[in-house]
Short mmCIF file of C-alpha atoms in Angstrom, two decimals:
data_model
loop_
_atom_site.label_atom_id
_atom_site.label_comp_id
_atom_site.label_asym_id
_atom_site.label_seq_id
_atom_site.Cartn_x
_atom_site.Cartn_y
_atom_site.Cartn_z
CA MET A 1 20.27 -21.26 1.09
CA ASN A 2 16.91 -20.02 2.09
CA VAL A 3 15.57 -16.80 0.65
CA PRO A 4 12.77 -15.12 2.68
CA PHE A 5 10.19 -13.20 1.07
CA LEU A 6 10.96 -10.27 3.11
CA ASP A 7 13.89 -10.20 5.71
CA LEU A 8 12.61 -7.79 8.61
CA LYS A 9 15.29 -9.20 11.05
CA ALA A 10 18.07 -7.79 8.58
CA GLN A 11 16.20 -4.48 8.51
CA TYR A 12 16.40 -4.15 12.21
CA LEU A 13 19.80 -5.19 12.44
CA GLU A 14 21.11 -2.40 9.96
CA ILE A 15 19.73 0.34 12.22
CA LYS A 16 19.47 -1.50 15.57
CA ASP A 17 21.50 1.14 17.64
CA GLU A 18 19.16 3.92 16.31
CA LEU A 19 15.88 1.94 16.92
CA ASP A 20 17.12 0.81 20.34
CA ALA A 21 17.95 4.50 21.28
CA ALA A 22 14.46 5.56 19.97
CA TYR A 23 12.81 2.73 22.12
CA ALA A 24 14.73 3.95 25.19
CA ARG A 25 13.82 7.53 24.80
CA VAL A 26 10.27 6.72 24.67
CA MET A 27 10.33 4.49 27.67
CA ASP A 28 12.36 7.10 29.62
CA SER A 29 9.89 9.82 28.74
CA GLY A 30 6.96 8.09 30.63
CA TRP A 31 4.54 9.53 27.83
CA TYR A 32 3.03 7.03 25.52
CA ILE A 33 0.04 8.50 23.64
CA LEU A 34 -0.24 11.55 21.62
CA GLY A 35 3.14 13.22 22.74
CA LYS A 36 6.22 14.63 21.17
CA GLU A 37 7.23 11.62 18.99
CA VAL A 38 3.90 11.54 17.18
CA GLU A 39 3.97 15.27 16.64
CA ALA A 40 7.63 15.05 15.31
CA PHE A 41 6.71 12.13 12.96
CA GLU A 42 3.59 13.76 11.62
CA ALA A 43 5.61 17.03 10.69
CA GLU A 44 8.41 14.78 9.25
CA PHE A 45 6.16 12.55 7.24
CA ALA A 46 4.07 15.54 5.93
CA SER A 47 7.28 17.09 4.74
CA TYR A 48 8.42 13.96 3.13
CA CYS A 49 5.16 13.53 1.30
CA GLN A 50 5.07 17.26 0.37
CA VAL A 51 1.79 18.05 1.92
CA LYS A 52 0.67 20.33 4.81
CA HIS A 53 -0.96 17.77 7.09
CA CYS A 54 -0.24 14.37 8.56
CA ILE A 55 -2.41 12.73 11.13
CA GLY A 56 -1.16 9.41 12.80
CA VAL A 57 -3.86 6.87 13.16
CA GLY A 58 -4.14 3.26 14.42
CA ASN A 59 -3.86 1.50 10.87
CA GLY A 60 -4.20 1.82 7.22
CA LEU A 61 -7.78 0.75 7.23
CA ASP A 62 -8.67 3.34 9.83
CA ALA A 63 -6.76 6.04 7.80
CA LEU A 64 -9.09 5.36 4.61
CA GLN A 65 -12.15 5.01 6.71
CA LEU A 66 -11.58 8.26 8.66
CA ILE A 67 -11.11 10.17 5.45
CA LEU A 68 -14.45 9.03 4.03
CA ARG A 69 -16.36 9.64 7.40
CA ALA A 70 -14.66 13.12 7.78
CA SER A 71 -15.63 13.99 4.15
CA GLY A 72 -19.23 13.34 5.13
CA ILE A 73 -19.51 10.23 2.98
CA GLY A 74 -21.82 7.50 4.28
CA THR A 75 -25.13 5.57 3.88
CA GLY A 76 -26.47 5.89 0.39
CA ASP A 77 -23.23 7.20 -1.07
CA GLU A 78 -20.91 5.29 -3.61
CA VAL A 79 -17.23 5.16 -3.85
CA ILE A 80 -15.43 3.80 -6.82
CA VAL A 81 -12.69 1.26 -6.12
CA PRO A 82 -10.43 -1.18 -7.85
CA THR A 83 -11.43 -4.72 -8.32
CA ASN A 84 -7.77 -5.65 -7.94
CA THR A 85 -6.88 -4.58 -4.43
CA TYR A 86 -6.55 -5.77 -0.90
CA ILE A 87 -9.90 -6.07 0.77
CA ALA A 88 -9.22 -3.18 3.14
CA THR A 89 -9.76 -0.74 0.36
CA TRP A 90 -13.41 -1.99 0.01
CA LEU A 91 -13.79 -2.44 3.90
CA ALA A 92 -13.09 1.45 4.29
CA VAL A 93 -15.87 2.24 2.19
CA THR A 94 -18.23 -0.35 3.66
CA TYR A 95 -17.50 0.79 7.23
CA SER A 96 -18.20 4.52 6.33
CA GLY A 97 -21.78 3.22 5.35
CA ALA A 98 -21.19 3.77 1.56
CA LYS A 99 -21.07 1.18 -1.19
CA PRO A 100 -17.94 0.19 -2.99
CA VAL A 101 -18.43 0.32 -6.76
CA PRO A 102 -15.70 -1.70 -8.45
CA VAL A 103 -13.82 -0.84 -11.54
CA GLU A 104 -11.31 -3.26 -13.51
CA PRO A 105 -7.49 -2.71 -13.72
CA ASP A 106 -5.41 -1.58 -16.59
CA GLU A 107 -4.02 -4.98 -17.87
CA HIS A 108 -0.48 -3.51 -18.07
CA THR A 109 -0.07 -1.45 -14.94
CA ASN A 110 -2.48 -3.46 -12.65
CA THR A 111 -3.76 -0.15 -11.25
CA ILE A 112 -7.24 1.04 -11.67
CA ASP A 113 -8.14 1.65 -15.40
CA SER A 114 -9.07 5.33 -15.55
CA SER A 115 -10.81 4.85 -19.00
CA CYS A 116 -13.38 2.63 -17.28
CA ILE A 117 -14.25 4.86 -14.39
CA GLU A 118 -16.80 7.19 -16.01
CA SER A 119 -19.11 4.52 -16.85
CA ALA A 120 -19.35 3.26 -13.24
CA ILE A 121 -20.25 6.94 -11.98
CA THR A 122 -23.90 7.54 -10.97
CA ALA A 123 -25.86 10.28 -9.07
CA ARG A 124 -24.74 8.65 -5.83
CA THR A 125 -20.98 8.52 -6.58
CA LYS A 126 -19.05 10.63 -4.08
CA ALA A 127 -15.45 9.80 -4.52
CA ILE A 128 -12.76 7.73 -6.36
CA MET A 129 -10.31 5.78 -4.34
CA PRO A 130 -7.46 4.69 -6.58
CA VAL A 131 -4.98 2.36 -5.15
CA HIS A 132 -1.22 2.66 -5.86
CA LEU A 133 -0.95 -0.93 -6.13
CA TYR A 134 2.37 -2.98 -5.40
CA GLY A 135 4.05 0.44 -4.97
CA GLN A 136 3.26 1.88 -8.35
CA PRO A 137 1.10 5.08 -8.70
CA ALA A 138 -2.12 5.05 -10.43
CA ASP A 139 -2.76 7.47 -13.33
CA MET A 140 -3.64 10.29 -11.24
CA ASP A 141 -4.10 13.08 -13.77
CA SER A 142 -6.56 11.04 -15.48
CA ILE A 143 -8.49 10.35 -12.49
CA ASN A 144 -8.32 13.92 -11.07
CA GLU A 145 -9.63 15.37 -14.41
CA ILE A 146 -12.68 12.77 -14.12
CA ALA A 147 -13.15 13.88 -10.40
CA VAL A 148 -13.16 17.66 -11.37
CA HIS A 149 -15.71 17.01 -14.21
CA TYR A 150 -18.05 15.21 -11.94
CA GLY A 151 -17.41 17.00 -8.60
CA LEU A 152 -16.02 14.06 -6.99
CA LYS A 153 -13.33 13.63 -4.33
CA VAL A 154 -10.18 11.78 -4.90
CA PHE A 155 -8.73 9.61 -1.98
CA GLU A 156 -5.51 7.81 -2.52
CA ASP A 157 -4.88 4.33 -0.99
CA ALA A 158 -1.16 4.71 -0.64
CA ALA A 159 -0.74 1.95 1.83
CA GLN A 160 1.92 0.30 -0.47
CA ALA A 161 3.39 3.31 -2.01
CA HIS A 162 5.68 5.25 0.59
CA GLY A 163 7.97 7.47 -1.52
CA ALA A 164 6.63 6.54 -4.97
CA THR A 165 6.22 9.43 -7.37
CA TYR A 166 3.86 10.34 -10.06
CA LYS A 167 5.33 12.92 -12.66
CA GLY A 168 7.75 13.89 -9.89
CA GLN A 169 5.33 14.45 -7.15
CA ARG A 170 5.04 12.01 -4.07
CA THR A 171 2.11 9.90 -3.32
CA GLY A 172 0.19 11.42 -0.51
CA GLY A 173 -0.39 14.65 -2.14
CA LEU A 174 -2.02 13.60 -5.39
CA GLY A 175 -5.56 13.89 -4.42
CA ASP A 176 -7.70 15.31 -1.65
CA ALA A 177 -6.34 13.03 0.89
CA ALA A 178 -4.29 9.71 1.12
CA GLY A 179 -4.35 6.89 3.58
CA PHE A 180 -1.07 5.08 4.41
CA SER A 181 -0.30 1.97 6.38
CA PHE A 182 2.81 1.26 8.44
CA TYR A 183 2.13 -2.43 8.81
CA PRO A 184 5.53 -4.16 9.62
CA GLY A 185 6.09 -5.44 5.82
CA LYS A 186 5.49 -1.96 4.29
CA ASN A 187 8.40 -0.16 2.80
CA LEU A 188 7.96 2.25 5.75
CA GLY A 189 6.82 -0.28 8.45
CA ALA A 190 6.37 -0.01 12.12
CA TYR A 191 6.88 -2.87 14.76
CA GLY A 192 3.21 -3.22 15.06
CA ASP A 193 0.09 -1.68 13.40
CA GLY A 194 0.08 2.02 12.57
CA GLY A 195 -1.25 4.29 9.78
CA ALA A 196 -1.57 8.01 8.73
CA VAL A 197 -3.52 10.28 6.60
CA THR A 198 -1.93 13.16 4.59
CA THR A 199 -3.81 16.06 3.02
CA ASN A 200 -3.48 19.63 2.20
CA ASP A 201 -7.08 20.34 3.26
CA ASP A 202 -6.93 22.16 6.70
CA VAL A 203 -10.48 21.58 7.56
CA LEU A 204 -10.32 17.83 6.69
CA ALA A 205 -7.21 17.28 8.67
CA GLU A 206 -8.96 18.84 11.56
CA LYS A 207 -11.95 16.62 11.42
CA ILE A 208 -9.72 13.49 10.99
CA ARG A 209 -7.63 14.34 14.07
CA MET A 210 -10.78 14.89 16.10
CA LEU A 211 -12.59 11.69 14.88
CA GLY A 212 -9.50 9.55 15.60
CA ASN A 213 -9.47 10.82 19.23
CA TYR A 214 -12.95 9.93 20.45
CA GLY A 215 -14.39 12.84 18.60
CA SER A 216 -12.60 15.45 20.77
CA ARG A 217 -10.54 18.34 20.31
CA ILE A 218 -10.19 19.20 24.06
CA LYS A 219 -9.76 16.27 26.68
CA TYR A 220 -13.12 15.15 27.88
CA HIS A 221 -15.11 17.51 25.40
CA ASN A 222 -16.50 15.32 22.71
CA ASN A 223 -17.92 17.16 19.68
CA VAL A 224 -18.94 13.94 17.80
CA LYS A 225 -19.04 10.27 18.11
CA GLY A 226 -15.57 9.38 17.23
CA PHE A 227 -13.17 6.44 17.45
CA ASN A 228 -9.85 5.36 19.15
CA SER A 229 -7.33 5.29 16.26
CA ARG A 230 -4.08 6.86 17.22
CA LEU A 231 -0.65 6.22 16.18
CA ASP A 232 1.28 5.57 19.61
CA GLU A 233 4.40 7.20 20.81
CA MET A 234 6.75 4.13 20.44
CA GLN A 235 5.66 3.40 16.87
CA ALA A 236 6.11 7.03 15.92
CA ALA A 237 9.63 7.05 17.46
CA LEU A 238 10.75 3.88 15.54
CA LEU A 239 8.96 5.35 12.25
CA ARG A 240 11.16 8.51 12.62
CA VAL A 241 14.28 6.48 12.47
CA LYS A 242 13.05 4.28 9.57
CA LEU A 243 11.83 7.36 7.59
CA ARG A 244 15.30 8.49 7.29
CA LYS A 245 16.36 5.37 5.53
CA LEU A 246 13.18 5.08 3.31
CA ASP A 247 14.79 6.55 0.26
CA GLU A 248 17.96 4.43 0.46
CA TRP A 249 15.95 1.39 1.09
CA ASN A 250 13.66 2.09 -1.86
CA GLU A 251 16.58 2.65 -4.22
CA ARG A 252 17.80 -0.84 -3.09
CA ARG A 253 14.43 -2.27 -3.89
CA LYS A 254 14.64 -0.68 -7.24
CA LEU A 255 17.97 -2.50 -8.05
CA VAL A 256 16.33 -5.81 -7.10
CA ALA A 257 13.40 -5.05 -9.54
CA THR A 258 15.77 -4.12 -12.34
CA HIS A 259 17.70 -7.22 -12.03
CA TYR A 260 14.33 -9.31 -12.15
CA LEU A 261 13.08 -7.33 -15.15
CA ASP A 262 16.48 -7.61 -17.01
CA GLN A 263 17.03 -11.41 -16.23
CA LEU A 264 13.35 -12.50 -16.80
CA LYS A 265 12.43 -10.50 -19.75
CA ASP A 266 12.74 -13.41 -22.23
CA GLU A 267 11.04 -16.03 -20.17
CA PRO A 268 8.20 -17.57 -22.03
CA GLY A 269 4.64 -17.41 -20.52
CA MET A 270 5.81 -14.88 -17.80
CA LEU A 271 4.11 -11.47 -17.73
CA LEU A 272 6.47 -9.04 -15.85
CA PRO A 273 5.40 -5.56 -14.42
CA VAL A 274 5.00 -2.65 -16.74
CA VAL A 275 6.15 0.75 -15.53
CA PRO A 276 4.71 3.86 -17.37
CA SER A 277 7.05 6.69 -18.10
CA TRP A 278 5.17 9.00 -15.46
CA ALA A 279 5.64 6.51 -12.70
CA GLU A 280 8.60 6.00 -10.45
CA PRO A 281 7.46 2.84 -8.21
CA VAL A 282 8.88 1.86 -4.95
CA TRP A 283 8.50 -1.92 -5.51
CA HIS A 284 6.57 -2.89 -2.24
CA VAL A 285 6.14 -6.11 -3.99
CA PHE A 286 7.40 -7.60 -7.34
CA VAL A 287 4.50 -9.35 -9.05
CA ILE A 288 4.86 -11.68 -12.03
CA GLN A 289 1.92 -13.39 -13.61
CA SER A 290 2.09 -16.68 -15.13
CA SER A 291 -0.59 -19.54 -16.11
CA HIS A 292 1.86 -21.89 -14.39
CA ARG A 293 1.98 -19.83 -11.19
CA ASN A 294 1.44 -22.86 -8.92
CA GLU A 295 4.15 -24.73 -10.50
CA LEU A 296 6.58 -21.76 -10.30
CA GLN A 297 5.72 -21.29 -6.70
CA LYS A 298 6.19 -25.03 -5.70
CA HIS A 299 9.58 -25.19 -7.45
CA LEU A 300 10.77 -22.05 -5.67
CA ALA A 301 9.53 -23.44 -2.37
CA GLU A 302 11.47 -26.74 -2.85
CA ALA A 303 14.53 -24.47 -3.28
CA GLY A 304 13.97 -22.61 -0.17
CA VAL A 305 12.55 -19.53 -1.72
CA GLY A 306 9.66 -17.71 -0.13
CA THR A 307 6.80 -16.27 -2.20
CA MET A 308 3.33 -14.84 -1.59
CA LEU A 309 0.12 -14.34 -3.55
CA HIS A 310 -1.10 -10.73 -3.82
CA TYR A 311 -4.07 -11.46 -3.95
CA PRO A 312 -5.56 -15.03 -4.31
CA ILE A 313 -9.23 -13.87 -4.02
CA PRO A 314 -10.46 -10.67 -5.22
CA PRO A 315 -12.55 -8.66 -2.88
CA HIS A 316 -15.80 -9.16 -4.94
CA LEU A 317 -15.56 -13.06 -4.64
CA GLN A 318 -14.74 -13.02 -0.75
CA ASP A 319 -17.52 -14.29 1.47
CA ALA A 320 -17.36 -11.06 3.30
CA TYR A 321 -19.01 -9.65 0.10
CA ALA A 322 -21.39 -12.38 -0.75
CA GLU A 323 -24.49 -10.14 -0.26
CA SER A 324 -23.29 -7.77 -3.14
CA GLY A 325 -24.38 -10.55 -5.61
CA TYR A 326 -21.03 -10.88 -7.56
CA ARG A 327 -20.29 -14.12 -9.05
CA ALA A 328 -17.29 -15.71 -10.80
CA GLY A 329 -17.01 -13.81 -14.10
CA SER A 330 -18.32 -10.55 -12.83
CA PHE A 331 -14.86 -8.89 -13.21
CA PRO A 332 -12.69 -11.31 -15.27
CA LEU A 333 -9.57 -9.10 -15.35
CA ALA A 334 -9.22 -9.19 -11.55
CA GLU A 335 -10.11 -12.81 -11.42
CA ASN A 336 -7.58 -13.84 -14.04
CA MET A 337 -5.11 -11.95 -12.07
CA SER A 338 -5.92 -13.61 -8.96
CA GLN A 339 -5.19 -16.91 -10.31
CA ASN A 340 -1.87 -15.93 -12.07
CA VAL A 341 -0.12 -13.54 -9.66
CA LEU A 342 3.00 -14.54 -7.98
CA SER A 343 5.05 -12.23 -5.69
CA LEU A 344 8.77 -12.77 -5.73
CA PRO A 345 11.19 -12.00 -2.76
CA MET A 346 11.65 -8.27 -2.66
CA GLY A 347 13.44 -6.05 -0.09
CA PRO A 348 16.38 -3.74 0.59
CA HIS A 349 18.16 -6.63 2.31
CA LEU A 350 17.94 -9.30 -0.51
CA GLU A 351 21.51 -10.38 -1.22
CA LYS A 352 22.92 -10.79 -4.79
CA ARG A 353 23.32 -14.66 -4.41
CA GLN A 354 19.71 -14.94 -3.16
CA LEU A 355 18.40 -12.92 -6.01
CA GLN A 356 20.39 -14.99 -8.48
CA LEU A 357 19.06 -18.26 -6.99
CA VAL A 358 15.34 -16.86 -7.50
CA VAL A 359 16.08 -16.08 -11.09
CA THR A 360 17.79 -19.35 -11.70
CA MET A 361 14.93 -21.57 -10.22
CA LEU A 362 12.36 -19.47 -12.40
CA GLN A 363 14.45 -20.14 -15.66
CA GLU A 364 14.69 -23.84 -14.78
CA VAL A 365 11.04 -24.13 -14.88
CA SER A 366 10.87 -22.33 -18.16
CA LEU A 367 13.59 -24.27 -19.66
CA GLY A 368 11.74 -27.46 -18.66
CA ARG A 369 8.76 -26.52 -20.52
CA ARG A 370 10.79 -25.54 -23.49
CA CYS A 371 12.33 -28.86 -23.45
#
């Protein structure tokens, strides 16, 4: 029995008829860019996130970069980011012309440690960009309080947190704006690249919409030097179908996570995710930590179980940021996590027998060490 890390084919088969109908609807329309499907998806996703505006863009990285640029953040400015995140968070800041300023994660939740943010603020700081890592919201009240005190913007990197809630409020409306990714493996994934910005700020929304469409409000009238970053009609139509399933699929992910947490809680040397009382995660990935990570991964692979590492090299140690001067030991918490993290199979189509095989294989390794 093979256990894929994420079964996207099963996802398609569950709603095949609806997806195929959406595909045919777009093809029959003869309109493929900035049409009715994008307009409808933007309205539906804005409503889902409990915000006024959604602007479809090309991908999650563009979403974050456009937020920063539309907010006037650029050369000479600084943006606070987590040390423990996918590199796209940092790249968005760099592409805007600003400097990413790293802050270590909370050791229990793995999201940015709000108690460390103030010490990273300088006269050049313009924004804080928390990441709702692995599908779990960061501690937004604490972050927003700091931002208000210092006059900073707060931009959510919600690429992994479609539908997650913080104190009952969905991600996407917890700061000044949020960037989402619709990469196929996300909880709400397209069948190609795609992304979106959500915000309650009318002016910011208009600027982002203009920037993502060549800097134009009216065709062939370009107000600023913009970009080509637009969610296309086909992906919007398919996302509309999947959005209607998102809450149900997130609930199924929660059942998988609950089983892992219950069955693995007594395994020695294995650190499991911690969920604060104020968070309702959507379990984009289920990440354990173990100093025996490589051994666990090898044992699972031999049993046909797919796993991944989120993330094996933190941004500050990537060659892409060599000029920043960071070295091993600069951010020990993120570095330790990168050496110990292991993402287990997760998804709404993981079968009970597959789930139990994963647990059994992990327990076998633990039992072998105890013996």
